[in-house]
Short mmCIF file of C-alpha atoms in Angstrom, two decimals:
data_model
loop_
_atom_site.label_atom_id
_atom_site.label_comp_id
_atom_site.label_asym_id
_atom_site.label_seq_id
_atom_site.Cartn_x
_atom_site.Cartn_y
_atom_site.Cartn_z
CA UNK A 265 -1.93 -1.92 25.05
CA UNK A 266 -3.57 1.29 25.27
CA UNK A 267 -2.89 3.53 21.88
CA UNK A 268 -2.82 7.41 22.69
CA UNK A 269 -2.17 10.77 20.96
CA UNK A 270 0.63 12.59 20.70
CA UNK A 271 0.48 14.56 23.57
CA UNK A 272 0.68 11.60 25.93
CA UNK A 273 3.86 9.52 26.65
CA UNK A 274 3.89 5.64 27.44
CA UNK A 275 3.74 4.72 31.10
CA UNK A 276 4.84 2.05 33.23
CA UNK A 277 7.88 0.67 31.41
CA UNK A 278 7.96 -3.27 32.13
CA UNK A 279 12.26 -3.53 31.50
CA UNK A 280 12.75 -4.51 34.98
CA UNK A 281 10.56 -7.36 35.16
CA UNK A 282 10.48 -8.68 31.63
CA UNK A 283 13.15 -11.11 30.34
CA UNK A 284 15.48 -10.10 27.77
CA UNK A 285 13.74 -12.22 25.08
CA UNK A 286 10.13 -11.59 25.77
CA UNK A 287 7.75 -14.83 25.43
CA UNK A 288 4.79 -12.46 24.54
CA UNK A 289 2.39 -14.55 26.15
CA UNK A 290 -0.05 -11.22 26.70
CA UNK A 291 -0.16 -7.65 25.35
CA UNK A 292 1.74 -5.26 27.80
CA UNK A 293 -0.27 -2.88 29.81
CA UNK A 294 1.76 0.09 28.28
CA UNK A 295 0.17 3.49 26.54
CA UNK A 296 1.86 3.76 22.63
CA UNK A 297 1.47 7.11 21.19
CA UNK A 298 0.15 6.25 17.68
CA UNK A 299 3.14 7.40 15.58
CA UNK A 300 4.95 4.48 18.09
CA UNK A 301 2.04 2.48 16.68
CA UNK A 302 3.18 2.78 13.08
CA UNK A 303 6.63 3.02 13.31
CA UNK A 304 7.96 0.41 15.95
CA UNK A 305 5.82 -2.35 13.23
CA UNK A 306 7.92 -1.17 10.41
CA UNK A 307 10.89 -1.16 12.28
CA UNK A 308 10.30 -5.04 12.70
CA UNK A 309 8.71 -5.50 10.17
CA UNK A 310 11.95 -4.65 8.60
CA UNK A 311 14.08 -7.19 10.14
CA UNK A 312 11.24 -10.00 9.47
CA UNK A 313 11.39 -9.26 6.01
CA UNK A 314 15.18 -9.82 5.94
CA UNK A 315 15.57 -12.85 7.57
CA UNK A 316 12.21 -14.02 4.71
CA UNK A 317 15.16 -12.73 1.91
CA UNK A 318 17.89 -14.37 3.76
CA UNK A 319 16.25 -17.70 3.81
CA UNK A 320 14.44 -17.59 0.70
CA UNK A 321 18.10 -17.30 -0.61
CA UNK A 322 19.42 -20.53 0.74
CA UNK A 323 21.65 -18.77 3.53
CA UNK A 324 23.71 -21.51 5.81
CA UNK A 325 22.34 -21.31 9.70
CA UNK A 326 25.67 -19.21 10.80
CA UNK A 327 24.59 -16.06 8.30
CA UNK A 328 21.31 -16.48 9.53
CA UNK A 329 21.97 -15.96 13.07
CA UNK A 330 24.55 -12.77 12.37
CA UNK A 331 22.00 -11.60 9.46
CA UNK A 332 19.48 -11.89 12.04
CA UNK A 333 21.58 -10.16 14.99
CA UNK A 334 22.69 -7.50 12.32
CA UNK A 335 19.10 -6.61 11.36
CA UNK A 336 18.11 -6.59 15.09
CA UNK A 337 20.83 -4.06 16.42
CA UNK A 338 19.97 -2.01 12.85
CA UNK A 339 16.01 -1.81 13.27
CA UNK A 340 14.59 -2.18 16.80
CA UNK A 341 16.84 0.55 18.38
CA UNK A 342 15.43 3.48 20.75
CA UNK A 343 17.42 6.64 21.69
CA UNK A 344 16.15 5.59 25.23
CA UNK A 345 17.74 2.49 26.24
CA UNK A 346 15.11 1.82 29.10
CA UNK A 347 12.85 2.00 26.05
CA UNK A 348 14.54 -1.31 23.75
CA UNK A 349 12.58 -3.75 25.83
CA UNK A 350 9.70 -1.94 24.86
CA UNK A 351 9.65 -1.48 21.26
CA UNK A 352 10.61 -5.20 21.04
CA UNK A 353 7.02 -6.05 22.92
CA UNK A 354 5.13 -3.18 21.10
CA UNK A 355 5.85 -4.27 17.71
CA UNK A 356 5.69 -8.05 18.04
CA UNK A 357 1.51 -7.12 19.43
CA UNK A 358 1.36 -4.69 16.55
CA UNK A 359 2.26 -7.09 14.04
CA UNK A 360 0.54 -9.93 15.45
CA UNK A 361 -2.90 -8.16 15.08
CA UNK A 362 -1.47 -7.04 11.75
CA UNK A 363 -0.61 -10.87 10.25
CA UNK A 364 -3.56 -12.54 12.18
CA UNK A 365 -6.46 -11.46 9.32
CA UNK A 366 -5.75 -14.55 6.95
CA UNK A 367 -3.97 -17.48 6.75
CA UNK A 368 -1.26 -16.74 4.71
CA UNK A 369 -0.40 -13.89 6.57
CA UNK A 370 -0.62 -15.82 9.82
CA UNK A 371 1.49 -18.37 8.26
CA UNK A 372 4.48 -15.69 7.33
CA UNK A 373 4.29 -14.64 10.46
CA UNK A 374 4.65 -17.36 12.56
CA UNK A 375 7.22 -19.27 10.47
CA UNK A 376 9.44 -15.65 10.76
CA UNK A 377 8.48 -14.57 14.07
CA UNK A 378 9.47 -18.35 15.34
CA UNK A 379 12.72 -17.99 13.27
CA UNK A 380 13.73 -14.68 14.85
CA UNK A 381 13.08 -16.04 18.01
CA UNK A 382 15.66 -19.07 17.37
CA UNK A 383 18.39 -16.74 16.53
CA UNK A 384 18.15 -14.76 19.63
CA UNK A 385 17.76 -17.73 21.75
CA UNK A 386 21.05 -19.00 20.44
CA UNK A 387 22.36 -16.24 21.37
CA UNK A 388 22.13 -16.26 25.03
CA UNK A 389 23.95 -18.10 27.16
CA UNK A 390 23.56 -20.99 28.85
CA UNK A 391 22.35 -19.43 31.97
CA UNK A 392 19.96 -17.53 30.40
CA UNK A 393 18.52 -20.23 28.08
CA UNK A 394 17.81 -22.27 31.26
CA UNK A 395 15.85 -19.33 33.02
CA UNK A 396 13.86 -19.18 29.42
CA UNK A 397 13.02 -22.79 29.90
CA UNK A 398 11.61 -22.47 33.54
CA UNK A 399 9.73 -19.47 32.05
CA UNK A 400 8.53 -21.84 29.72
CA UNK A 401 7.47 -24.45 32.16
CA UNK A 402 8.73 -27.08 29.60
CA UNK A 403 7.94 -30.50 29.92
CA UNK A 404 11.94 -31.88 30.74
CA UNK A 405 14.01 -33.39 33.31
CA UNK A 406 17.37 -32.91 34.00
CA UNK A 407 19.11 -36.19 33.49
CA UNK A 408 20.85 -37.47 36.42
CA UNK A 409 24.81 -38.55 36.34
CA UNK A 410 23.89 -42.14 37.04
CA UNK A 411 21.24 -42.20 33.84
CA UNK A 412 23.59 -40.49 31.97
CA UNK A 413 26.13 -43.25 32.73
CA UNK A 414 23.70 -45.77 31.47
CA UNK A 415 22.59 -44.18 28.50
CA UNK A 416 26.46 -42.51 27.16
CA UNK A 417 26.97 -45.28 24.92
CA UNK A 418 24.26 -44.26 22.54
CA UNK A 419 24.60 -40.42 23.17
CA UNK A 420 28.15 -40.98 21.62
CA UNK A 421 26.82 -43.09 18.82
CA UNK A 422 23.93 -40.02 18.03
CA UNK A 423 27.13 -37.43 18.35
CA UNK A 424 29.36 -39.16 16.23
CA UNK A 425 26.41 -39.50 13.38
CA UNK A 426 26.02 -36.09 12.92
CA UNK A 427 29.10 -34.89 13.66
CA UNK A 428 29.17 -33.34 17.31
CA UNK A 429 31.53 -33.70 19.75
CA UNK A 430 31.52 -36.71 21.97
CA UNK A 431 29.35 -35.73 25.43
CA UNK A 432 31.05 -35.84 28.50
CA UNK A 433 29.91 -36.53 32.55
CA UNK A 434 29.52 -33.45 33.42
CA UNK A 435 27.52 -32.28 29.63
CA UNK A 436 24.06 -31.24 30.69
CA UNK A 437 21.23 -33.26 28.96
CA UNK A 438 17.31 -33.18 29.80
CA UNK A 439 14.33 -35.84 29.13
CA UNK A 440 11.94 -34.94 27.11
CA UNK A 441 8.68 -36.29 25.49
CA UNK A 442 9.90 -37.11 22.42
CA UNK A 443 6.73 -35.14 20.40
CA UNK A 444 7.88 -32.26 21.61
CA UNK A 445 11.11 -32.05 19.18
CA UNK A 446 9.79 -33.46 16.31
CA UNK A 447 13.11 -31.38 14.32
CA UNK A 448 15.46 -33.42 16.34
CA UNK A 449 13.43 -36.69 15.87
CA UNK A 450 13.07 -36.34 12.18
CA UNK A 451 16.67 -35.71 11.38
CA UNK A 452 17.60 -38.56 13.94
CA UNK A 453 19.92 -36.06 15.93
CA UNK A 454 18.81 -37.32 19.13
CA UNK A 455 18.83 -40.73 21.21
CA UNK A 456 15.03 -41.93 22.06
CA UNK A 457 14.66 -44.25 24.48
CA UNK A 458 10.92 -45.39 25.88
CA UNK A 459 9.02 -41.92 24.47
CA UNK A 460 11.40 -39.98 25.84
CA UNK A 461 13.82 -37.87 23.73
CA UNK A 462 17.63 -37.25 25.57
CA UNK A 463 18.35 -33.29 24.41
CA UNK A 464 21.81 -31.90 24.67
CA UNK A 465 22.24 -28.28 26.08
CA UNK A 466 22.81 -27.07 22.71
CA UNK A 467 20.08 -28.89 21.19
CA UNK A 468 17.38 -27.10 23.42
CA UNK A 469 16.78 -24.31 20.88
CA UNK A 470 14.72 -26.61 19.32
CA UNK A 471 12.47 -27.45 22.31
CA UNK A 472 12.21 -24.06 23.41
CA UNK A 473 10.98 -23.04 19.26
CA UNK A 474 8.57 -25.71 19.20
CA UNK A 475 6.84 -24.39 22.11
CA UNK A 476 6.74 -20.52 20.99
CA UNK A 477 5.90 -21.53 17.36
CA UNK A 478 2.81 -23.49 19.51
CA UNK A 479 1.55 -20.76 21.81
CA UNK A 480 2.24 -17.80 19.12
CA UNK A 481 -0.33 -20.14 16.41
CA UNK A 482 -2.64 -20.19 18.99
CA UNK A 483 -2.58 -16.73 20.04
CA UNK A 484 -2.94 -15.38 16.48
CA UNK A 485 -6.16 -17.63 16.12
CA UNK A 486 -7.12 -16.01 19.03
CA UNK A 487 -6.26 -12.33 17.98
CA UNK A 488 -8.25 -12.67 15.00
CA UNK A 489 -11.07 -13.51 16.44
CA UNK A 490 -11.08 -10.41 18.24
CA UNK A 491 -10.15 -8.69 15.69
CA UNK A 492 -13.10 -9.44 13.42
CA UNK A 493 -15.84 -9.47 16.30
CA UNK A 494 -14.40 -5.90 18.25
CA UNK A 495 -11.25 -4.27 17.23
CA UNK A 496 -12.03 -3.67 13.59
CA UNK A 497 -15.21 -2.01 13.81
CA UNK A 498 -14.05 0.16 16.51
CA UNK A 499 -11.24 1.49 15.72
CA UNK A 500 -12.46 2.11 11.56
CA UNK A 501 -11.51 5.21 11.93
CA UNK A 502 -8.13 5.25 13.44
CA UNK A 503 -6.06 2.08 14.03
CA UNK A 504 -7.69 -0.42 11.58
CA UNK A 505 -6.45 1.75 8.21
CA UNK A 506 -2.91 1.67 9.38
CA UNK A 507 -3.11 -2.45 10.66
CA UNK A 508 -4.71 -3.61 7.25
CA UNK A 509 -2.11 -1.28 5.32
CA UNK A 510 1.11 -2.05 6.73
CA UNK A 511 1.57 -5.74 5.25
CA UNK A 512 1.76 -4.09 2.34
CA UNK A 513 4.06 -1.26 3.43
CA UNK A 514 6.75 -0.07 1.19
CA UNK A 515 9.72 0.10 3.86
CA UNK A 516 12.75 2.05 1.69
CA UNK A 517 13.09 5.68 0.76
CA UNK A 518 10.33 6.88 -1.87
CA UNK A 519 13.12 7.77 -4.46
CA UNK A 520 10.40 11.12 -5.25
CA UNK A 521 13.51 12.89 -6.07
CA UNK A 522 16.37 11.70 -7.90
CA UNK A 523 19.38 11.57 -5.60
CA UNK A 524 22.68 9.70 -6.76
CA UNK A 525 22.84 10.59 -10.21
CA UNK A 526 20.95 14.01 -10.25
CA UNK A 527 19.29 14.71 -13.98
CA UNK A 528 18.84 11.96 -16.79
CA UNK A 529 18.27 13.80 -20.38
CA UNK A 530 16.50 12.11 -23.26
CA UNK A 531 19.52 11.03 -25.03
CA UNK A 532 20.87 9.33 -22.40
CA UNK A 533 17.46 6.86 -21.92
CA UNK A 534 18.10 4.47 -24.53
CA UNK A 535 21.67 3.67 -22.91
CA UNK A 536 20.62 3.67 -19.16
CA UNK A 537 17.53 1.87 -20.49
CA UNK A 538 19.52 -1.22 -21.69
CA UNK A 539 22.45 -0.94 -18.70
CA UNK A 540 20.18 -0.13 -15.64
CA UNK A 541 16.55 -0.66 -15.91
CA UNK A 542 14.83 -3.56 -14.32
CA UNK A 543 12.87 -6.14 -16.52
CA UNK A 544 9.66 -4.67 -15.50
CA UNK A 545 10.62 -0.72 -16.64
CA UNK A 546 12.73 -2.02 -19.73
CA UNK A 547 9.47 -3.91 -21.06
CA UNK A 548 7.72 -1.46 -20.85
CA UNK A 549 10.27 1.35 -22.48
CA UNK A 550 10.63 -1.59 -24.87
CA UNK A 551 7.54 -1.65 -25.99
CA UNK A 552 6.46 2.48 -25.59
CA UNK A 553 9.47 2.47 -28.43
CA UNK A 554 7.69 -0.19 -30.27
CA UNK A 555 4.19 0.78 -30.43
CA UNK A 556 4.12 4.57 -29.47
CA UNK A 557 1.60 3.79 -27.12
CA UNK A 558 0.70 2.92 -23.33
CA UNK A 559 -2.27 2.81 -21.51
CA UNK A 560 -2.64 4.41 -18.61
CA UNK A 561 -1.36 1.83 -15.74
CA UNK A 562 1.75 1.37 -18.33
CA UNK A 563 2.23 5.27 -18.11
CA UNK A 564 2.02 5.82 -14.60
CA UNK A 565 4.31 3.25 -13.76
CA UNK A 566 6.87 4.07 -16.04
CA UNK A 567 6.22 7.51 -15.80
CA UNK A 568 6.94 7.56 -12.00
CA UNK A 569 10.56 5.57 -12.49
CA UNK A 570 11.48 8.13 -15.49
CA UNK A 571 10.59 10.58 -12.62
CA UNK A 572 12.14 9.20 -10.06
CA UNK A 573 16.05 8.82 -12.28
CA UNK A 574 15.73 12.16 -13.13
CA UNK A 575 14.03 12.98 -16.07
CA UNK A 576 12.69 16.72 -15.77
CA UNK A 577 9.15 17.30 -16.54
CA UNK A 578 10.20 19.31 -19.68
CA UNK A 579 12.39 16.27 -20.95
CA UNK A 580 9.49 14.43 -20.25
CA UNK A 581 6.77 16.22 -21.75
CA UNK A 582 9.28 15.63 -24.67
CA UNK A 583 9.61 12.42 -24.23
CA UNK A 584 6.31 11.34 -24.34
CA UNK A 585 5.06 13.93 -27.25
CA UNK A 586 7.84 12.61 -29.76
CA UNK A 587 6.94 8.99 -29.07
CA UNK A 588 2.32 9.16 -28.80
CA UNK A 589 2.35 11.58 -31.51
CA UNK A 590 3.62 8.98 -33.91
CA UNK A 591 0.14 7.13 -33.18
CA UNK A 592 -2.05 10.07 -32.11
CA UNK A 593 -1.12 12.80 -33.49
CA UNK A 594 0.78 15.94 -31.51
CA UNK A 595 -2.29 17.68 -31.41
CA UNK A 596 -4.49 14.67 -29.30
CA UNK A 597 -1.23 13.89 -27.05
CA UNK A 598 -1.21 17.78 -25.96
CA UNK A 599 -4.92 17.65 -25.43
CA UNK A 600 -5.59 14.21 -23.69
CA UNK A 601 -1.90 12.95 -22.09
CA UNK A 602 -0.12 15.82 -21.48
CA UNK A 603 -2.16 16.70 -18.63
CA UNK A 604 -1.57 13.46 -16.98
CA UNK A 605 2.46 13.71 -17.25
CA UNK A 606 2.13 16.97 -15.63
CA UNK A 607 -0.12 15.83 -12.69
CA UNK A 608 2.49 13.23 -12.11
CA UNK A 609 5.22 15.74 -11.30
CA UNK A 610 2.86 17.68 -9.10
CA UNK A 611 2.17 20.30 -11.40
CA UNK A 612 -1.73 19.53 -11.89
CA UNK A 613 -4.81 18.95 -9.95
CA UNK A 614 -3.84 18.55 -6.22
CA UNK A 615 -0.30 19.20 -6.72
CA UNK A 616 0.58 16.21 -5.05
CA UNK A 617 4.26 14.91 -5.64
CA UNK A 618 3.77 11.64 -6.62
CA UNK A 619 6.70 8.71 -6.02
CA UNK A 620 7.64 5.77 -8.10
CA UNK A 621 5.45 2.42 -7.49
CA UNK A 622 7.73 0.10 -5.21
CA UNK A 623 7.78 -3.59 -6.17
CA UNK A 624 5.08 -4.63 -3.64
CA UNK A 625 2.84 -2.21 -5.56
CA UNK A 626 4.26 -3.24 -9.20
CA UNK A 627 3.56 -7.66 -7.73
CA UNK A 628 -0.39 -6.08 -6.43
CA UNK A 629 -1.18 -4.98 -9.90
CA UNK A 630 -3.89 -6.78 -11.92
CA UNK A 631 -2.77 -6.10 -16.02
CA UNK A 632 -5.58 -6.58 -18.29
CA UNK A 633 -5.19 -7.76 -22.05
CA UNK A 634 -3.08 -5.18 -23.87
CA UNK A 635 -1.43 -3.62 -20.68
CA UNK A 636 2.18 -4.07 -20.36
CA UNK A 637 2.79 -2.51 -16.47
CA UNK A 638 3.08 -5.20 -13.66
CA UNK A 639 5.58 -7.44 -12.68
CA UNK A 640 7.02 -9.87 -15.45
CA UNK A 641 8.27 -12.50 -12.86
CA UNK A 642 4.47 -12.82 -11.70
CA UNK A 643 2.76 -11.99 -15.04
CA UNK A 644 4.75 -13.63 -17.91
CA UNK A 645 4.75 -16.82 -19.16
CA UNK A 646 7.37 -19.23 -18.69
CA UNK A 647 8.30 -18.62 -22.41
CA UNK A 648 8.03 -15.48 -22.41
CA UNK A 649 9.74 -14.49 -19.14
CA UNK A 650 13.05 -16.54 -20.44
CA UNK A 651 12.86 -15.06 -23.86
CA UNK A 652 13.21 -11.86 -22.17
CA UNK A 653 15.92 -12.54 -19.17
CA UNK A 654 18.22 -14.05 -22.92
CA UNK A 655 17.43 -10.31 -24.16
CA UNK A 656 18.43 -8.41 -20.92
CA UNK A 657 22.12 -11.00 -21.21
CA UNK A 658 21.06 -13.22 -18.42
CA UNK A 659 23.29 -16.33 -18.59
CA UNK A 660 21.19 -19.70 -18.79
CA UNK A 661 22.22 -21.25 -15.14
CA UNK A 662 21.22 -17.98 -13.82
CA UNK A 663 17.94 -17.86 -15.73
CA UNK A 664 17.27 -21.39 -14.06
CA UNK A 665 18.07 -20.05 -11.05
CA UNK A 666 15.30 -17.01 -11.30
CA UNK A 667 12.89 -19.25 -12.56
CA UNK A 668 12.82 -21.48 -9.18
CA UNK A 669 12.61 -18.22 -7.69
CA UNK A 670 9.43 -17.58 -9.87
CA UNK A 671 7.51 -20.86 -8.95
CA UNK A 672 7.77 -20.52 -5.33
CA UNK A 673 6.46 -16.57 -6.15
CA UNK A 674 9.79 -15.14 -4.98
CA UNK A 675 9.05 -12.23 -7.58
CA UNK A 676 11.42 -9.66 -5.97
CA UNK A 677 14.30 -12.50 -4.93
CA UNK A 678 13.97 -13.81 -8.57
CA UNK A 679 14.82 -9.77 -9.85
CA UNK A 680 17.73 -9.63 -6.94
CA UNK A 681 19.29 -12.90 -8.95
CA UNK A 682 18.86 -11.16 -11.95
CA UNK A 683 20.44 -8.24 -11.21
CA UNK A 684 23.41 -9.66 -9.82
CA UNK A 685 23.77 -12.23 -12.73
CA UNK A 686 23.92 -8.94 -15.32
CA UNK A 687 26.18 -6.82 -12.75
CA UNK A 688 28.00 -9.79 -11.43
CA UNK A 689 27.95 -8.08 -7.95
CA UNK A 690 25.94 -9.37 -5.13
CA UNK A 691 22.61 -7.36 -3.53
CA UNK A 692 22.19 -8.55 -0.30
CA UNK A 693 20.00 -6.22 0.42
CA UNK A 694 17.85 -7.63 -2.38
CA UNK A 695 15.74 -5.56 -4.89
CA UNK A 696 12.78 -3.56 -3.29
CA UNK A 697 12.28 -0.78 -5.28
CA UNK A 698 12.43 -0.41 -9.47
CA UNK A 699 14.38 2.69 -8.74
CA UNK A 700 17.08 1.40 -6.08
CA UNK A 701 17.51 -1.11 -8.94
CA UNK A 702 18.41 1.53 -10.85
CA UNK A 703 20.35 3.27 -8.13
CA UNK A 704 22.50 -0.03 -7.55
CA UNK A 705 23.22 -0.39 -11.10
CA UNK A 706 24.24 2.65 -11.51
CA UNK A 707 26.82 2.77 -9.02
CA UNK A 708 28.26 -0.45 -9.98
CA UNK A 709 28.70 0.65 -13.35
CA UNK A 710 30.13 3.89 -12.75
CA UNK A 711 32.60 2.23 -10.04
CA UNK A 712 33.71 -0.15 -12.89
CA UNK A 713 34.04 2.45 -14.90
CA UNK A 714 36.34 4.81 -12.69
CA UNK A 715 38.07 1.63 -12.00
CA UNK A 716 38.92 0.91 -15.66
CA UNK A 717 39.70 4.97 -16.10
CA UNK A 718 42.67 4.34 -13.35
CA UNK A 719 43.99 1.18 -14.71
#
């Protein structure tokens, strides 16, 4: 791929000889204006993220496969139909060179990247599948009527073991080495006979997968290396910014200006404090209240949620005087913090109009001792993180629940349980943001509430 300005459009659109599930076996020779760049990654990014939530969450293989369609058809759209094809190869090369730097990224990756590709195999039909395979040059053979004959005893016995219907004569079943499903092998869903594994039609996903999964782990090995000898240095000043931020990429609305629920005042706080904040904003309003005092990283991040729910800088100047000068005095806080509130509401310095941290930001953060910002679910203690889900009214299956979440480092999935075990509502859309938290909780309450008022 060729990346461009602005004043150049792509060239050479590949829709008529590409498949309609790419293989991405080699960049396409296509010009991407860099806003494409960006963009098209996020947009799949997007959908890779949801199908890590959906798994991470336990989801059975059907909701995976219409979570996965539903993301698809609600992401990696293009007002130009001609142009679907490719945004689907754009972003997959974008994102490759994005998650090929380290291991773990590669990892992610290729483990959601292979899973995507599952879903929207399955999804084909049968005709389509088997052109894939040719494409694929996959080591299998057709198995002929009269082998089938002499094998259908134990293709019935496999079937009825893990529950599939019975095959018939005219069922469509290929030969395959028998390393090449290792899936089907382990979970003995498949009849081996001499090193060869006998694959039903609808079993093929999983020889198709295992040879994607293979050629996409060697391709990001690949990647990487040019990445670190060429691509990085060259590009410093243009592509390699935007490729080492966008891992990290907050994908939802900034929530810079309070939308839902317009203005909060200062006597409202201490009630939408306890109903609606997430652990990581009510700890540290918990313990502003307690001790009159934040440092700075505590400030800013609760600063920018206070912000973002609609405190006005006035209430907030307020708010922050009445509880620092109990420790410093109203005559320091004026001199030495007020400034900083200000700047965060654009009113100092550059005037820029700073947003709320996002919970990828929140997770990054490194508190020292005596800081209270951060995320709890990666910060606190075992002991202390229960002691403070049984203060926010988090039920004690629940709170075993978010603290499997919190071993495997699910930080955000382990808030999403949370918050539906308080508001005894589901989030599918798991929580991304401290202030769409807020947002959610908001909505739920005030819908009980109306619900209650019409009773």
């Amino acid at each position: 791929m060729e990346i461009v300005g602005t004043q150049r459009t792509r060239t050479n659109p590949l829709n008529d000889v590409v498949s309609a599930l790419p293989l991405y076996r080699s960049a396409p020779p296509l010009e991407v204006r860099l806003e494409d760049f960006e963009l098209f990654a996020m947009d799949r990014l997007r959908v890779l993220k949801g199908l890590s939530d959906g798994l991470s969450r336990g989801k059975k293989p059907e909701e995976m496969e219409k979570l996965a369609n539903d993301l698809w058809h609600a992401n990696m759209r293009h007002p130009e139909a001609s142009e679907v094809v490719n945004k689907d190869l754009i972003s997959h090369f974008v994102l490759r060179l994005v998650y090929c730097r380290t291991e773990d990224l590669r990892k992610w990756f290729l483990s959601m990247e292979t899973a995507l590709f599952r879903y929207r195999f399955r999804r084909k039909s049968s005709e389509a599948q088997r052109a894939l395979m040719a494409e694929f040059e996959l080591p299998c053979k057709a198995v002929s009527s009269s082998e089938f004959k002499s094998v259908e005893d134990k293709l019935a016995q496999v079937a009825r073991s893990i529950g599939q219907p019975l095959s018939t004569a005219d069922a469509i079943f290929y030969k395959v080495p028998f390393e090449e499903v290792p899936e089907l092998v382990a979970g003995r869903r498949v009849f081996v006979h001499k090193g060869h594994a006998y694959v039903a039609m609808h079993q093929v996903v999983s020889l198709v997968v295992t040879q994607f999964r293979s050629n996409l782990s060697k391709a990001l090995i690949l990647t990487n290396r040019k990445w670190t000898s060429t691509i990085r240095e060259q590009e410093k000043d243009r592509l390699t910014p935007i490729v080492e931020a966008l891992c990290t990429s907050y994908l939802g609305p900034d929530y810079s200006q309070p939308k839902e629920f317009g203005e909060i005042s200062i006597k409202d706080l201490d009630q939408v404090a306890k109903s609606s904040f997430p652990l990581c904003m009510r700890h540290l309003f918990d313990k502003l209240r307690e001790d009159h005092h934040l440092k700075h990283g505590g400030r800013m991040q609760l600063g920018l949620f206070l912000k973002g729910v609609g405190l006005k800088l006035e209430d907030a100047l307020a708010f922050w005087k009445a509880e620092f000068s109990q420790k410093v005095g109203g005559e320091r806080f004026d001199k030495e913090y007020a400034y900083n509130v200000r700047h965060n509401y654009g009113k100092e310095g550059k005037r820029t109009d700073y947003t709320p941290y996002s919970c990828q930001k929140i997770i990054s953060l490194t508190p020292g001792v005596g800081d209270h910002h951060g995320c709890p679910y990666r910060h606190f203690s075992e002991e202390n993180l229960r002691a403070a889900l049984g203060r926010m009214g988090v039920g004690s299956h629940a709170v075993e629940d978010v603290m499997d979440k919190v071993r495997n480092r699910h930080y955000q999935l382990a808030c999403t349980l949370m918050f539906e075990a308080i508001h005894s509502s589901s989030c599918d859309a798991g929580i991304n943001h401290p202030n769409q938290y807020f947002s959610d909780s908001q909505k739920i309450l005030q819908s009980k509430s109306n619900a209650s008022g019409t009773a």
